[in-house]
Short mmCIF file of C-alpha atoms in Angstrom, two decimals:
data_model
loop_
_atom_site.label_atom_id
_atom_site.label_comp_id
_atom_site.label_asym_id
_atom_site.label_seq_id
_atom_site.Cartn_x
_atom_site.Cartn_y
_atom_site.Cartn_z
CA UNK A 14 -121.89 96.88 -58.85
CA UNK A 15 -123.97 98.83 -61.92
CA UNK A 16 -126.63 98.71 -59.47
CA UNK A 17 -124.99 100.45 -56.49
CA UNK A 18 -123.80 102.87 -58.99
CA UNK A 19 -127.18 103.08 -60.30
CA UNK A 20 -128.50 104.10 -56.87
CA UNK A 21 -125.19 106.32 -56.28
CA UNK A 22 -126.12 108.32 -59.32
CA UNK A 23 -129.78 108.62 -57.94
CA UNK A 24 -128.92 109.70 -54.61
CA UNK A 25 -126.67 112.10 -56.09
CA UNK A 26 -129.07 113.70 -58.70
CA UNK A 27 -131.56 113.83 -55.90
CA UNK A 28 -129.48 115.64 -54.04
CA UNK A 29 -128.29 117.61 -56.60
CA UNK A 30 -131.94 118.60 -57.53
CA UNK A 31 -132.37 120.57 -53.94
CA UNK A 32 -129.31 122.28 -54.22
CA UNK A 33 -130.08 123.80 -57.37
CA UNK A 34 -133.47 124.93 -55.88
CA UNK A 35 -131.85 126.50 -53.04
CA UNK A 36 -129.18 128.25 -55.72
CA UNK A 37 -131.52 129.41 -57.29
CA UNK A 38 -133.66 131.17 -54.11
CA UNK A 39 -129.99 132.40 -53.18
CA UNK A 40 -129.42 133.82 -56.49
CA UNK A 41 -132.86 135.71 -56.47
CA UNK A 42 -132.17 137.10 -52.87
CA UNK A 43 -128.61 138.01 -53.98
CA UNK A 44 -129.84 139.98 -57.05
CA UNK A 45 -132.48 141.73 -55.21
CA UNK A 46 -129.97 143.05 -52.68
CA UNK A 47 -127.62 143.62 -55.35
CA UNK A 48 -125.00 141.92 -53.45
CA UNK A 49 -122.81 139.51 -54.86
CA UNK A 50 -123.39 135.75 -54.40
CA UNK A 51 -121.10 133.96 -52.61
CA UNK A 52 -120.62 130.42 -53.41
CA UNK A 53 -122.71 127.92 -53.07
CA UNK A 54 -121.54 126.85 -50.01
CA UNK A 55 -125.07 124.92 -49.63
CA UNK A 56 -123.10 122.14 -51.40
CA UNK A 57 -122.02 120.48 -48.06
CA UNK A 58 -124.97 118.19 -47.65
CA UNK A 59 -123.66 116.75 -50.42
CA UNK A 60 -120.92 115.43 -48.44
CA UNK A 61 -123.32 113.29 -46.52
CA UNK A 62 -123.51 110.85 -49.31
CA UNK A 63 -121.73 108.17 -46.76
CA UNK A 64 -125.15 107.40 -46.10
CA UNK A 65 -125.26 105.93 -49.47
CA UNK A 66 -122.33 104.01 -47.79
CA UNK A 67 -124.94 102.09 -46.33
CA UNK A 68 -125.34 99.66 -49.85
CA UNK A 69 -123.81 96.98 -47.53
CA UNK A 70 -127.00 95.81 -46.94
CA UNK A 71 -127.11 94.42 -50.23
CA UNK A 72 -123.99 92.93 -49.44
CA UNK A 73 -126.51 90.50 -47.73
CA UNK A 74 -125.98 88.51 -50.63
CA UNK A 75 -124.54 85.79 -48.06
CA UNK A 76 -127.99 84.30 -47.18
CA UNK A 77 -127.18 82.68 -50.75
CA UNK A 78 -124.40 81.43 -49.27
CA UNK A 79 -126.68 79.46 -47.08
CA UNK A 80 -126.55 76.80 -49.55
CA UNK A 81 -125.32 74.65 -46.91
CA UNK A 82 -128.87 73.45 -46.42
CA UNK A 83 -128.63 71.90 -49.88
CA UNK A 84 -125.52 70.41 -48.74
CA UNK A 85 -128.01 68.51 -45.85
CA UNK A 86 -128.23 65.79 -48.37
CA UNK A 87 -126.96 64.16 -45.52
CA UNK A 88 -130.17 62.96 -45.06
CA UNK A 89 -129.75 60.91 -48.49
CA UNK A 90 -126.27 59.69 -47.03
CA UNK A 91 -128.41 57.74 -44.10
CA UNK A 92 -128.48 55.12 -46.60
CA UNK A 93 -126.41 53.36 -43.42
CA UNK A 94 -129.88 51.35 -43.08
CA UNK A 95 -129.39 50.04 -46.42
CA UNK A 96 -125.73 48.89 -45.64
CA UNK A 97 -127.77 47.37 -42.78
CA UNK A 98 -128.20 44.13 -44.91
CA UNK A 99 -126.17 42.56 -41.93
CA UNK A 100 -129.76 40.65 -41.88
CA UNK A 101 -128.72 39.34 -45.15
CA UNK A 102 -125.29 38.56 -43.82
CA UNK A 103 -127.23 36.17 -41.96
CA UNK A 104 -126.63 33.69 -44.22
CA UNK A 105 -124.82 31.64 -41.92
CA UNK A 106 -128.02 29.46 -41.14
CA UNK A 107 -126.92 28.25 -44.74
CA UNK A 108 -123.84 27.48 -44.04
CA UNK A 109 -125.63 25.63 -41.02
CA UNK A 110 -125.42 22.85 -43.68
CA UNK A 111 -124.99 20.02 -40.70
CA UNK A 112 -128.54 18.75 -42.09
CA UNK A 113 -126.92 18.26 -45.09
CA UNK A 114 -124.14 16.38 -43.65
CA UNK A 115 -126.88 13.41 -42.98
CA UNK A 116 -126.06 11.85 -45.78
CA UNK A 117 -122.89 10.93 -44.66
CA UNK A 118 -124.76 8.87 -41.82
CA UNK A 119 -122.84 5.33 -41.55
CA UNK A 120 -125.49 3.53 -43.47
CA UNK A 121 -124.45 0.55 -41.74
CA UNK A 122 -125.92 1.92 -38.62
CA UNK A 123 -128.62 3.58 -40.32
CA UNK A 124 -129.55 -0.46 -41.35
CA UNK A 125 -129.17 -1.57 -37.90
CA UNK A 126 -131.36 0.80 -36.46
CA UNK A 127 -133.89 -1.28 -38.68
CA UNK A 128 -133.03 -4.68 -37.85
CA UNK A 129 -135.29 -6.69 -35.42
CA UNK A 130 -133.89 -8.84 -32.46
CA UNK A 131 -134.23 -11.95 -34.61
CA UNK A 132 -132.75 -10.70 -37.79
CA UNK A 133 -129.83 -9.39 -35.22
CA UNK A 134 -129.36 -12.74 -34.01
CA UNK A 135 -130.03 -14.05 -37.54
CA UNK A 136 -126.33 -12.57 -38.59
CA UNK A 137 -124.90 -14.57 -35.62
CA UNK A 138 -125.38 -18.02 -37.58
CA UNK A 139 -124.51 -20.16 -40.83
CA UNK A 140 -125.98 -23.03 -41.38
CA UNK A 141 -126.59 -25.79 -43.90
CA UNK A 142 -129.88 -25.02 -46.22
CA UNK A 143 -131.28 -28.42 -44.09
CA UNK A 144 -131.39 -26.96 -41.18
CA UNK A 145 -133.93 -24.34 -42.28
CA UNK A 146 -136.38 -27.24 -42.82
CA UNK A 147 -138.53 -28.93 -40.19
CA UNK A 148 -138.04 -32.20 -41.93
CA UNK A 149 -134.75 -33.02 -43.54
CA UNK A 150 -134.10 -32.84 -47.49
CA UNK A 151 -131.93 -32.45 -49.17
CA UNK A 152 -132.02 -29.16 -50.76
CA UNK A 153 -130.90 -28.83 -54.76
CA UNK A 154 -133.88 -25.38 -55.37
CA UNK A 155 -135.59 -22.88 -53.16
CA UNK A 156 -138.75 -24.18 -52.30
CA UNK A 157 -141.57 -21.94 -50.22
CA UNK A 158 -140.69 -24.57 -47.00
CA UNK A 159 -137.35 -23.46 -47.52
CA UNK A 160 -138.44 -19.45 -47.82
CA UNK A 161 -140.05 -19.82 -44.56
CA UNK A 162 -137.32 -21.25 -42.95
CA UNK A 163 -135.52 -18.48 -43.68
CA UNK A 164 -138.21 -16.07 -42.22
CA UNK A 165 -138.26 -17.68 -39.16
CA UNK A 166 -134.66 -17.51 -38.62
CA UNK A 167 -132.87 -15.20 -40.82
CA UNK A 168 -129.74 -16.61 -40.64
CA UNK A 169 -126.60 -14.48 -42.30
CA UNK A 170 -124.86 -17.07 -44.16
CA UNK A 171 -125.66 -20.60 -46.06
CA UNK A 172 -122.96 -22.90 -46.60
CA UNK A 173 -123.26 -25.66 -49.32
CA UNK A 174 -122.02 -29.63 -49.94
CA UNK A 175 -122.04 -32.25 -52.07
CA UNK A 176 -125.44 -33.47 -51.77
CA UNK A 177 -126.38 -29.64 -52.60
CA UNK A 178 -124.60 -29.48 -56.19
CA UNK A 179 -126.15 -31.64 -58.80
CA UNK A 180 -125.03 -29.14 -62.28
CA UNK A 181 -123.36 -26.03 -63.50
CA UNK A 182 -126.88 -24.71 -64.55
CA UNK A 183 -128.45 -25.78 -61.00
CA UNK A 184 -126.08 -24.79 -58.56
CA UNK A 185 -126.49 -21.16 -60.62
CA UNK A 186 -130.04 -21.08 -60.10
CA UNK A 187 -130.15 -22.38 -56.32
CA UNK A 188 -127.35 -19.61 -55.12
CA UNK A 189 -129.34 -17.31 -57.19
CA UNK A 190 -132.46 -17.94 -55.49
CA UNK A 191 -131.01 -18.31 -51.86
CA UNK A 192 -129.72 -14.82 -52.52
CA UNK A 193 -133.19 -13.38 -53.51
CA UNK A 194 -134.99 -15.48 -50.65
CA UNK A 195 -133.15 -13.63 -47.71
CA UNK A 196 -134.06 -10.46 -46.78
CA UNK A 197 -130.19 -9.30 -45.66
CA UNK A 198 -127.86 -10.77 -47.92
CA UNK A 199 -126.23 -13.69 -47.17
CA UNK A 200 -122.46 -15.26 -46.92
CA UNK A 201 -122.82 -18.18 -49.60
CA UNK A 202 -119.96 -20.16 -48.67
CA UNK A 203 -118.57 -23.59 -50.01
CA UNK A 204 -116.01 -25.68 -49.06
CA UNK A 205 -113.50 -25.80 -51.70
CA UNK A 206 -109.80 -26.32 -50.99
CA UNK A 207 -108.77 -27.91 -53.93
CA UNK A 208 -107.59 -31.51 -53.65
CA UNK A 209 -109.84 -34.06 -51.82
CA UNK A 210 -112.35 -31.35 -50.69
CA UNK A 211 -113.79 -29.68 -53.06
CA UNK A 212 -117.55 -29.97 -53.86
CA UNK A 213 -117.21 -28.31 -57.35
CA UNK A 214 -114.23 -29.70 -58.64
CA UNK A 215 -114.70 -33.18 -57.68
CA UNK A 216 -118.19 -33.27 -59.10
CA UNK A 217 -117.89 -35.32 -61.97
CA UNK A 218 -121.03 -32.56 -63.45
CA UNK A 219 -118.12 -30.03 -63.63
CA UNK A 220 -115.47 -28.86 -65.85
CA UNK A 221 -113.04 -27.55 -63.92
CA UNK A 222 -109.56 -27.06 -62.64
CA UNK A 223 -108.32 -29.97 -60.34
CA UNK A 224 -105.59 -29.77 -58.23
CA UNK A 225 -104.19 -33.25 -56.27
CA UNK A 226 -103.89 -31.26 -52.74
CA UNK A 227 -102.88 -28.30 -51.21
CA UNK A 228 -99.68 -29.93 -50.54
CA UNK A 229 -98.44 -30.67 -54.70
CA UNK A 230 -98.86 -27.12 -54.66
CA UNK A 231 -96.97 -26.33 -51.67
CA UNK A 232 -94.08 -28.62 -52.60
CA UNK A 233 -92.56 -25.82 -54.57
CA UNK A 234 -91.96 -23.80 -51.92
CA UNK A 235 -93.12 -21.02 -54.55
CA UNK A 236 -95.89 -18.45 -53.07
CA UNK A 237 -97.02 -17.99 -56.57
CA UNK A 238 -97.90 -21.15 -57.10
CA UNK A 239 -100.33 -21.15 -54.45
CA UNK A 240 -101.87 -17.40 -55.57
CA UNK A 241 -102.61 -18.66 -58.99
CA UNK A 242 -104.34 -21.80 -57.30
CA UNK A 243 -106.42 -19.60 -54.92
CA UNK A 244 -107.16 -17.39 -58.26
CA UNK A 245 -108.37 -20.06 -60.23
CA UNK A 246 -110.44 -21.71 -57.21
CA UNK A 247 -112.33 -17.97 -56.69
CA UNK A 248 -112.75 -17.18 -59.93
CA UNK A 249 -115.44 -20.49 -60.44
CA UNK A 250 -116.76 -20.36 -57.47
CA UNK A 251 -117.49 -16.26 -58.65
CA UNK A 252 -118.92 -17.68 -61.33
CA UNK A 253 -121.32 -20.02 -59.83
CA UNK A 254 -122.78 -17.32 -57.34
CA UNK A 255 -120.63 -18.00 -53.75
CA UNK A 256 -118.84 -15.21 -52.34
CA UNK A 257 -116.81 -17.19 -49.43
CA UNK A 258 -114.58 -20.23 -49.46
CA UNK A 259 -113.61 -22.40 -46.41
CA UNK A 260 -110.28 -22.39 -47.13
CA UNK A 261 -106.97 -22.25 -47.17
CA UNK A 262 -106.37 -24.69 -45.24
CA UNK A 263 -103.75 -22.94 -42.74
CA UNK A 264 -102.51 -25.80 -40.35
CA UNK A 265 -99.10 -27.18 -40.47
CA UNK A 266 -98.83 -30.44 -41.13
CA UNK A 267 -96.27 -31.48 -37.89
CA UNK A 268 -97.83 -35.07 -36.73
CA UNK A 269 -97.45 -37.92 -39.15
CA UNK A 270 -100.61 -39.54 -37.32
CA UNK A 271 -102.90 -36.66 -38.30
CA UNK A 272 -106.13 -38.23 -39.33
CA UNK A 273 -107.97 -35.10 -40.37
CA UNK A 274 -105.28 -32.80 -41.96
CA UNK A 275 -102.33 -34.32 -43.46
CA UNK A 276 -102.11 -33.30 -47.63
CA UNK A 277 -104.60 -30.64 -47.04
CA UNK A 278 -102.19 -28.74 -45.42
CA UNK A 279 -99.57 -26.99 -48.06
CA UNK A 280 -96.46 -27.87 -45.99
CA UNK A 281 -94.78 -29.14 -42.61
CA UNK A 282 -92.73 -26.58 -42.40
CA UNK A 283 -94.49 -23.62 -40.25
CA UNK A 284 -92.86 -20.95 -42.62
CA UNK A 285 -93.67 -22.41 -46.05
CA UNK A 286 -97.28 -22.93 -45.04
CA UNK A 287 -97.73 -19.65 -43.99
CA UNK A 288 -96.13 -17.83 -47.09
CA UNK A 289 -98.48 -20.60 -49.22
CA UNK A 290 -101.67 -19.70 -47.16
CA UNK A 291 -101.26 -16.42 -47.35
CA UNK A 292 -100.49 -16.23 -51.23
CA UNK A 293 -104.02 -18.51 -52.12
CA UNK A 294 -105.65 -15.64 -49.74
CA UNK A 295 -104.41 -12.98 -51.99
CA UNK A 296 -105.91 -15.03 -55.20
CA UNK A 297 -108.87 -15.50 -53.46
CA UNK A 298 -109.12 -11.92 -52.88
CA UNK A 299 -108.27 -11.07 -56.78
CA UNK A 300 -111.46 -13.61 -57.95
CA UNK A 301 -113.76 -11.59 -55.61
CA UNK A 302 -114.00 -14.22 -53.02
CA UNK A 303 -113.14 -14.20 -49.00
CA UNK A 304 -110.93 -16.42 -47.32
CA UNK A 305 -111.20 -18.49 -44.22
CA UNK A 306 -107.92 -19.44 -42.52
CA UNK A 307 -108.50 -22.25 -40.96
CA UNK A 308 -108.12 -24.45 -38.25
CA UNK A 309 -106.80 -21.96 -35.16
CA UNK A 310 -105.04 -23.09 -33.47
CA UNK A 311 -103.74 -25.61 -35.12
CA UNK A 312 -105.15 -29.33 -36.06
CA UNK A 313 -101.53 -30.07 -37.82
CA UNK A 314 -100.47 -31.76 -34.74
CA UNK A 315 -103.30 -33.65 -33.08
CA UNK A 316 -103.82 -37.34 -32.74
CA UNK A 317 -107.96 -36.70 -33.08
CA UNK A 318 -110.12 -35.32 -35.51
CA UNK A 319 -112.52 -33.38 -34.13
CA UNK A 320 -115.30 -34.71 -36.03
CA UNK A 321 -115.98 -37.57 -33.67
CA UNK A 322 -114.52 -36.40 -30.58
CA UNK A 323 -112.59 -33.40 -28.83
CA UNK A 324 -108.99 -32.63 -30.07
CA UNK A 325 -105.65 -32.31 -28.51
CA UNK A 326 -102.56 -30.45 -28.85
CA UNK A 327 -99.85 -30.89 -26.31
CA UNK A 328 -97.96 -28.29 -26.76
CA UNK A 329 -96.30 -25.16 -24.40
CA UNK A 330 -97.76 -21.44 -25.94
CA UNK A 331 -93.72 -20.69 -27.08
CA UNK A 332 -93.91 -23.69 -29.69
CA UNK A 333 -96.71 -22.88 -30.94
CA UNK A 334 -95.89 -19.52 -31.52
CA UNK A 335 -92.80 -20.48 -33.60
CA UNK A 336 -95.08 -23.24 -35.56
CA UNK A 337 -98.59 -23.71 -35.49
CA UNK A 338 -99.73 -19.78 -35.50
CA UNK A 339 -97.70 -18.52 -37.88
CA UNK A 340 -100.23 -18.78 -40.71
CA UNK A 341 -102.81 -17.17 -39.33
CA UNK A 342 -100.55 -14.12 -38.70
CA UNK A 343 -101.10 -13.93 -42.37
CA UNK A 344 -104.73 -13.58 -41.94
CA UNK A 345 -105.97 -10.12 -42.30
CA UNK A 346 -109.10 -7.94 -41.74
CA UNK A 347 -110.81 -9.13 -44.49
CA UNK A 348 -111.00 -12.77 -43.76
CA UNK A 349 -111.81 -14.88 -41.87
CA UNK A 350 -110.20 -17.47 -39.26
CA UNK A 351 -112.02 -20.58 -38.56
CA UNK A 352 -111.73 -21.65 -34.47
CA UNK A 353 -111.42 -25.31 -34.57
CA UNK A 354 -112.78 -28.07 -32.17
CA UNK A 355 -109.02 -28.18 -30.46
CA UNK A 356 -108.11 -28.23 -26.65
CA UNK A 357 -104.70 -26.59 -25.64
CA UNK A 358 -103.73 -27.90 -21.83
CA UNK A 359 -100.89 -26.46 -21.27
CA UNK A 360 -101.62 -22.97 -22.87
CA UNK A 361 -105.27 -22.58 -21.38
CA UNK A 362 -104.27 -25.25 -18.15
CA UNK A 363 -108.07 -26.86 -18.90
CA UNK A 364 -109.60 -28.76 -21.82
CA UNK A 365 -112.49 -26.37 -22.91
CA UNK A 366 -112.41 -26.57 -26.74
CA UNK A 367 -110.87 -23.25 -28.59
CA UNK A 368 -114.05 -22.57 -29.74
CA UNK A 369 -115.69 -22.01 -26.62
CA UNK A 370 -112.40 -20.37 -24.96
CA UNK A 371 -112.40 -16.28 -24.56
CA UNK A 372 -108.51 -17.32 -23.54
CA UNK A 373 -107.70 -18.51 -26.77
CA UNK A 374 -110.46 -16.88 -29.14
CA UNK A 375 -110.34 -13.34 -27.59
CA UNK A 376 -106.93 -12.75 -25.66
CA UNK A 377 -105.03 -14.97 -27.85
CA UNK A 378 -106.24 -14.75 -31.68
CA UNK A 379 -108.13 -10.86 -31.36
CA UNK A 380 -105.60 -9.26 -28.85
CA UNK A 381 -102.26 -10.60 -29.18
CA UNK A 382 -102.14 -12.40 -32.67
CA UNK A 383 -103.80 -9.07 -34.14
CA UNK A 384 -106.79 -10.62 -35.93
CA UNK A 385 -109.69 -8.03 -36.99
CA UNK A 386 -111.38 -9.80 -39.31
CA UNK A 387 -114.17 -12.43 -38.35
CA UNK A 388 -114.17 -15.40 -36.39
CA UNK A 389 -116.09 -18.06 -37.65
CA UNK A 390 -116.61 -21.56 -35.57
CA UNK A 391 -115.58 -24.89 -37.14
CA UNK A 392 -119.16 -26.88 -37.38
CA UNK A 393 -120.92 -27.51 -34.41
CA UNK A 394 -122.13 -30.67 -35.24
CA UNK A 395 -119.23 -32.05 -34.74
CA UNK A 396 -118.73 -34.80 -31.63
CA UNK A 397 -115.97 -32.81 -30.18
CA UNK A 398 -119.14 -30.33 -28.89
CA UNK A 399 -122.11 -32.03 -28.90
CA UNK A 400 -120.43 -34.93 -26.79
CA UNK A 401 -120.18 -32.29 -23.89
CA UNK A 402 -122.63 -29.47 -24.73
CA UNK A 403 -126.10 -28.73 -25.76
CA UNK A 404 -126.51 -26.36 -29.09
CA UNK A 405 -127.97 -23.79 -26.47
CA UNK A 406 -125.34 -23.49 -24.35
CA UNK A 407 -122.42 -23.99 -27.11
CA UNK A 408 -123.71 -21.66 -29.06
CA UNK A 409 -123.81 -18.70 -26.31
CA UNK A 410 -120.17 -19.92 -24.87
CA UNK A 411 -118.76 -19.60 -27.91
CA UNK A 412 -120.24 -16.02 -28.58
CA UNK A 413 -119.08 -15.17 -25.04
CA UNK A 414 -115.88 -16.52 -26.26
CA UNK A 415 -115.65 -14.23 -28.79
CA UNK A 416 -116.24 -15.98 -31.88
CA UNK A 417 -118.56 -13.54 -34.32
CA UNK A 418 -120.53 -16.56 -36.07
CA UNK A 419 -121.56 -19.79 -35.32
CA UNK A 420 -121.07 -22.19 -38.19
CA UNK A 421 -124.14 -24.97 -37.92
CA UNK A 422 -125.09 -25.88 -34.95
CA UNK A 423 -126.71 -28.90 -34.41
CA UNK A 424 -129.72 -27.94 -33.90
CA UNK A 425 -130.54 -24.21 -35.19
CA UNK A 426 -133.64 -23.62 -33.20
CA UNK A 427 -132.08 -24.15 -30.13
CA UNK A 428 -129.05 -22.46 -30.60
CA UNK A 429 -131.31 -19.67 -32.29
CA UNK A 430 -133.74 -19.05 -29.54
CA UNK A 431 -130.86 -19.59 -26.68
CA UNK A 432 -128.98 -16.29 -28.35
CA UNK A 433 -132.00 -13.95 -27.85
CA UNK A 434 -132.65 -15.55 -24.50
CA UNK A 435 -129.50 -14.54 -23.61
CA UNK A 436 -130.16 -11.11 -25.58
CA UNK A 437 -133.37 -10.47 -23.14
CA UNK A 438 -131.73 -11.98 -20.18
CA UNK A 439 -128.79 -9.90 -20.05
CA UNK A 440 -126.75 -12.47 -20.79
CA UNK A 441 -124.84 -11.18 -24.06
CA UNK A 442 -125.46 -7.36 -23.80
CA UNK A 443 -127.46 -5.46 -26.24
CA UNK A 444 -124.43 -2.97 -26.85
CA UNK A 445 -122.64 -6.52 -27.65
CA UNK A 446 -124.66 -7.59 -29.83
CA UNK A 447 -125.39 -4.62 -31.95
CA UNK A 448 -121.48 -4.49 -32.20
CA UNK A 449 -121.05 -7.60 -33.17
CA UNK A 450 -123.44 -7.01 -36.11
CA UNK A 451 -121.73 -4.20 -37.25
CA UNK A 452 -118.47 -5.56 -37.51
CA UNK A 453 -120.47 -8.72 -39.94
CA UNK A 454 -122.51 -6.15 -42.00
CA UNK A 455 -119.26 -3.77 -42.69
CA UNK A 456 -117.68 -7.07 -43.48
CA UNK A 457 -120.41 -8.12 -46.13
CA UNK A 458 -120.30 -4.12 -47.15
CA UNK A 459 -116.65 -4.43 -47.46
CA UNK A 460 -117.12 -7.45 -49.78
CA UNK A 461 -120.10 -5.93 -51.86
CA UNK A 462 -122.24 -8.71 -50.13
CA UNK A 463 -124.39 -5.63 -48.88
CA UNK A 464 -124.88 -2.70 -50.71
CA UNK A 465 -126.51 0.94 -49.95
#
């Protein structure tokens, strides 16, 4: 504002200055003519100062105002590229972790994918430590004959006797060794039932708890009488390196004639044995050890012992139901059930052993009985199979059958090579067999027989 008065004041004065000249030229020509000066009247122009008015040019002060392209700092606001880390929000790969997840591979199939044909097979079959030899000895330490044996066929379990057990200090050493020897670790089993079979107890070497039979024990009628038997019996045989017992001994006791069963059954009466069988399972189970219910389905009532010959029971599916199968309704997922030697005529209307029977080992024991554990054969060396059958052919019917493992057959090679004949040929699938040694490896894993 002082500066547009400023220039006011100026434009004034200026004009100002020329009317004072012109007063004065008036007053000169008014004194000459002695007339008498009127006013100034020249003063007028001075009225034209609205031209000074004309300051609103500096009023043009508003092209400050055009600030506004400081306020473009929009440009700095494009940081929108920066908030473009999307990119980094592709993280997810990640979280694509799946990889990761690998680890939680079954490792059982991860260590089937690994297995040969023969070491496949291998798991099918238990056998005597003999029968690994080409020339029978009896075998008390793991000799390099013996190591070879078990290269050639690498069988999944080794089951000891009498002739087998000579001390406390070599029976360590030889399960210790058998263990170390086999490439997939093996079922070490023993029969050991407590009363007159029982290769420990009855050694004369040994020190150890004794029981008269399985039927003293069952006499009571008390299931925990029979738990604390089973839990001393597996807790020695933990100690001395076996991880599998042949026993209890889950057959009833019905026929008087019996010649193979009688007091190693724990009762007669269908109910008491199973409640007795199923109590020495659970103190097996305590000690560490696995079970083996045994003979299915049923040698309590047969005239023949199926050691020398086949054996017979008489009897309609409805009785033995109510009797004979009871106890091995008992038998759970982690045991075993032993398939004995036993025809059933009027259940299976033909005479084909149990063993060999996918009637009676399959639809019977698997499917309608509910057993998910393994099925083990009763020896077959016995005369009620190798009267009617080579160990080829036995050994394949009673896979087909649907038993998981064979338990010595009479002669291993045979059996051995017939399996992956039948492997090759079609026979027994490959997506059998591959099954089937799943279900034994989880088993072992199960046990902490195999370990990852």
């Amino acid at each position: 504002m002082k500066r547009l008065l400023s220039v006011f004041l100026l434009t004034a004065l200026l004009l100002t200055g020329c009317n004072t000249a012109d007063v004065a030229t008036n007053s000169e020509a008014t004194a000459s003519s002695g007339a008498v000066a009127p006013p100034a009247t020249g003063n007028p122009p001075a009225t034209t100062l609205p031209p000074v008015t004309t300051v609103p040019p500096v009023t043009t002060v508003p092209p400050a105002t055009t600030v506004p392209p400081v306020t473009a700092v929009p440009p700095a606001t494009t940081k929108p590229p920066v908030t473009t880390k999307p990119p980094a929000t592709t993280v997810p790969p990640v979280t694509t972790n799946p990889p990761a997840t690998k680890p939680l591979a079954d490792p059982v199939q991860v260590y089937l994918s690994s297995m040969t044909l023969k070491q496949k097979v291998g798991q099918l079959f238990a056998v005597a430590p003999e029968q690994l030899l080409s020339k029978y000895s009896a075998v008390t330490k793991v000799t390099d004959a013996l190591k070879d044996g078990l290269t050639k066929y690498p069988v999944g379990g080794i089951i000891l006797f009498s002739e087998n057990v000579i001390s406390p200090d070599q029976l360590s050493v030889l399960n210790r060794e058998l263990k170390a020897a086999s490439g997939i670790p093996l079922f070490l089993g023993v029969d050991e039932e407590g009363g007159r079979v029982a290769r420990l107890a009855n050694n004369s070497a040994f020190d150890l708890p004794k029981y008269e039979s399985a039927a003293s024990v069952g006499a009571s009628g008390n299931p925990e009488d029979a738990r604390l038997m089973g839990k001393t019996i597996g807790a020695y045989l933990k100690d001395y390196g076996f991880n599998l017992d042949f026993a209890p001994v889950a057959d009833v006791n019905t026929n008087p004639n019996n010649p193979v069963i009688g007091n190693r059954a724990f009762s007669s009466d269908p109910v008491i044995a199973a409640k007795m069988a199923a109590a020495f399972s659970e103190g097996m189970e305590e000690a560490g050890i696995i079970s083996t219910f045994k003979h299915f389905p049923g040698h309590g009532d047969t005239a023949e012992d199926s050691h020398s010959g086949l054996a017979v029971n008489h009897k309609d599916r409805q009785t033995l139901e109510s009797c004979e199968w009871l106890p091995f309704l008992k038998a759970g997922s982690n045991d075993m059930v032993m398939v004995g030697h036993i025809a059933l005529p009027e259940v299976t209307g033909g005479m084909t052993p149990a063993t060999l029977s996918y009637e009676m080992v399959t639809e019977i024991l698997k499917k309608d009985l509910g057993f998910s554990g393994l099925v083990i054969t009763d020896s077959m060396q016995m005369g009620a199979i190798t009267d009617s059958y080579n160990s080829g052919e036995a050994a394949v019917a009673a896979l087909k059958a649907g038993c998981d493992i064979i338990l010595m057959p009479n002669d291993l090679p045979s059996a051995f090579n017939a399996v992956v004949d039948a492997v090759n040929n079609g026979i027994l699938s490959v997506q059998w067999l591959d099954s089937t040694v799943t279900r034994i490896l989880k088993f072992k894993q199960t046990h902490g027989i195999l370990t990852f």
